[in-house]
Amino acid sequence: MLAVQDVRLDPSTRQVWRGDREIRLSRKEFQLLHALMTRAGDIVTRVELMADVWQTSFYTNSKTIDVHLGWLRRKLDDDPRHPTLITTHRGRGLRFETAARTVVS
């Protein structure tokens, strides 16, 4: 069982929870979340995600990762404008944050 912030992921049953709420994910959404949570706190490049989740050794300019990331954030209730779970680091990759960041207005 992986647990980071209030998200739990069970690789053996392919189940995910945010708090007490179970979240249904597609196979690719689950694989993307798993790839990020297993390296929580580290930036994971798009090339690494393409290899881990889509089993391809090249990264195209397609929006595959962005589309699946959008669906995943929506299901996890992670505001894309102020994400607290999965953050984007331009030119570097994505990171599953180990602690929620506070947004000051």
mmCIF file of C-alpha atoms in Angstrom:
data_model
loop_
_atom_site.group_PDB
_atom_site.id
_atom_site.type_symbol
_atom_site.label_atom_id
_atom_site.label_comp_id
_atom_site.label_asym_id
_atom_site.label_seq_id
_atom_site.Cartn_x
_atom_site.Cartn_y
_atom_site.Cartn_z
ATOM 1 C CA MET A 1 0.000 0.000 0.000
ATOM 2 C CA LEU A 2 1.333 3.418 -0.969
ATOM 3 C CA ALA A 3 0.148 6.407 1.053
ATOM 4 C CA VAL A 4 1.137 9.994 0.317
ATOM 5 C CA GLN A 5 -0.767 12.956 1.732
ATOM 6 C CA ASP A 6 -4.369 11.696 1.937
ATOM 7 C CA VAL A 7 -4.104 9.439 -1.135
ATOM 8 C CA ARG A 8 -3.741 5.676 -0.742
ATOM 9 C CA LEU A 9 -3.010 3.294 -3.589
ATOM 10 C CA ASP A 10 -3.089 -0.503 -3.372
ATOM 11 C CA PRO A 11 -1.102 -1.951 -6.299
ATOM 12 C CA SER A 12 -2.333 -5.499 -5.685
ATOM 13 C CA THR A 13 -6.045 -4.654 -5.925
ATOM 14 C CA ARG A 14 -5.625 -1.558 -8.136
ATOM 15 C CA GLN A 15 -7.735 0.499 -5.737
ATOM 16 C CA VAL A 16 -7.247 4.174 -4.881
ATOM 17 C CA TRP A 17 -8.709 6.299 -2.097
ATOM 18 C CA ARG A 18 -8.556 9.996 -1.333
ATOM 19 C CA GLY A 19 -9.387 10.225 2.346
ATOM 20 C CA ASP A 20 -12.298 7.824 2.873
ATOM 21 C CA ARG A 21 -13.558 8.086 -0.724
ATOM 22 C CA GLU A 22 -12.672 5.344 -3.188
ATOM 23 C CA ILE A 23 -11.752 6.665 -6.629
ATOM 24 C CA ARG A 24 -12.295 4.660 -9.795
ATOM 25 C CA LEU A 25 -9.460 5.069 -12.290
ATOM 26 C CA SER A 26 -8.855 3.730 -15.766
ATOM 27 C CA ARG A 27 -5.853 1.435 -16.228
ATOM 28 C CA LYS A 28 -3.661 4.253 -17.605
ATOM 29 C CA GLU A 29 -4.765 6.726 -14.923
ATOM 30 C CA PHE A 30 -3.877 4.139 -12.275
ATOM 31 C CA GLN A 31 -0.492 3.458 -13.888
ATOM 32 C CA LEU A 32 0.246 7.185 -14.110
ATOM 33 C CA LEU A 33 -0.673 7.725 -10.461
ATOM 34 C CA HIS A 34 1.361 4.678 -9.413
ATOM 35 C CA ALA A 35 4.411 5.902 -11.371
ATOM 36 C CA LEU A 36 4.211 9.291 -9.653
ATOM 37 C CA MET A 37 3.423 8.028 -6.138
ATOM 38 C CA THR A 38 6.258 5.485 -6.108
ATOM 39 C CA ARG A 39 8.626 8.440 -6.628
ATOM 40 C CA ALA A 40 6.754 10.966 -4.474
ATOM 41 C CA GLY A 41 8.837 14.061 -3.868
ATOM 42 C CA ASP A 42 10.923 13.501 -7.015
ATOM 43 C CA ILE A 43 10.347 15.048 -10.419
ATOM 44 C CA VAL A 44 9.485 12.362 -12.964
ATOM 45 C CA THR A 45 10.215 13.297 -16.567
ATOM 46 C CA ARG A 46 7.750 12.835 -19.383
ATOM 47 C CA VAL A 47 10.179 10.398 -21.038
ATOM 48 C CA GLU A 48 10.167 8.285 -17.856
ATOM 49 C CA LEU A 49 6.362 8.405 -17.718
ATOM 50 C CA MET A 50 6.065 7.378 -21.371
ATOM 51 C CA ALA A 51 8.342 4.400 -20.668
ATOM 52 C CA ASP A 52 6.645 3.398 -17.395
ATOM 53 C CA VAL A 53 3.006 3.936 -18.339
ATOM 54 C CA TRP A 54 2.873 3.648 -22.132
ATOM 55 C CA GLN A 55 5.864 1.275 -22.586
ATOM 56 C CA THR A 56 7.410 3.394 -25.293
ATOM 57 C CA SER A 57 11.010 4.535 -25.483
ATOM 58 C CA PHE A 58 10.226 7.837 -27.173
ATOM 59 C CA TYR A 59 8.255 10.905 -26.258
ATOM 60 C CA THR A 60 6.169 12.537 -28.927
ATOM 61 C CA ASN A 61 4.583 15.968 -28.812
ATOM 62 C CA SER A 62 1.203 14.361 -28.300
ATOM 63 C CA LYS A 63 -0.900 15.480 -25.388
ATOM 64 C CA THR A 64 -1.317 11.929 -24.057
ATOM 65 C CA ILE A 65 0.237 12.640 -20.664
ATOM 66 C CA ASP A 66 -1.557 15.982 -20.314
ATOM 67 C CA VAL A 67 -4.946 14.471 -21.139
ATOM 68 C CA HIS A 68 -4.549 11.598 -18.656
ATOM 69 C CA LEU A 69 -3.133 13.973 -16.049
ATOM 70 C CA GLY A 70 -6.188 16.218 -16.452
ATOM 71 C CA TRP A 71 -8.548 13.294 -15.944
ATOM 72 C CA LEU A 72 -6.525 12.084 -12.945
ATOM 73 C CA ARG A 73 -6.442 15.517 -11.285
ATOM 74 C CA ARG A 74 -10.195 15.891 -11.809
ATOM 75 C CA LYS A 75 -10.911 12.517 -10.188
ATOM 76 C CA LEU A 76 -8.581 13.320 -7.272
ATOM 77 C CA ASP A 77 -10.106 16.813 -6.852
ATOM 78 C CA ASP A 78 -6.660 18.342 -7.391
ATOM 79 C CA ASP A 79 -7.258 21.882 -8.701
ATOM 80 C CA PRO A 80 -5.160 22.201 -11.902
ATOM 81 C CA ARG A 81 -4.641 25.942 -11.260
ATOM 82 C CA HIS A 82 -3.357 25.361 -7.716
ATOM 83 C CA PRO A 83 -2.518 21.651 -7.451
ATOM 84 C CA THR A 84 -1.563 20.245 -4.068
ATOM 85 C CA LEU A 85 -1.015 16.647 -5.169
ATOM 86 C CA ILE A 86 0.541 16.536 -8.648
ATOM 87 C CA THR A 87 2.565 19.573 -9.652
ATOM 88 C CA THR A 88 3.975 20.415 -13.072
ATOM 89 C CA HIS A 89 7.564 21.614 -13.321
ATOM 90 C CA ARG A 90 7.922 23.191 -16.758
ATOM 91 C CA GLY A 91 10.649 21.660 -18.854
ATOM 92 C CA ARG A 92 11.380 19.065 -16.177
ATOM 93 C CA GLY A 93 8.325 16.872 -15.485
ATOM 94 C CA LEU A 94 5.724 16.097 -12.834
ATOM 95 C CA ARG A 95 5.985 15.535 -9.096
ATOM 96 C CA PHE A 96 3.614 13.960 -6.589
ATOM 97 C CA GLU A 97 4.040 16.278 -3.614
ATOM 98 C CA THR A 98 4.767 14.682 -0.249
ATOM 99 C CA ALA A 99 3.048 17.529 1.624
ATOM 100 C CA ALA A 100 0.270 19.876 0.592
ATOM 101 C CA ARG A 101 1.418 23.347 -0.338
ATOM 102 C CA THR A 102 -0.523 26.280 1.034
ATOM 103 C CA VAL A 103 -1.781 28.785 -1.488
ATOM 104 C CA VAL A 104 -1.773 32.371 -0.267
ATOM 105 C CA SER A 105 -4.062 34.766 -2.110
#
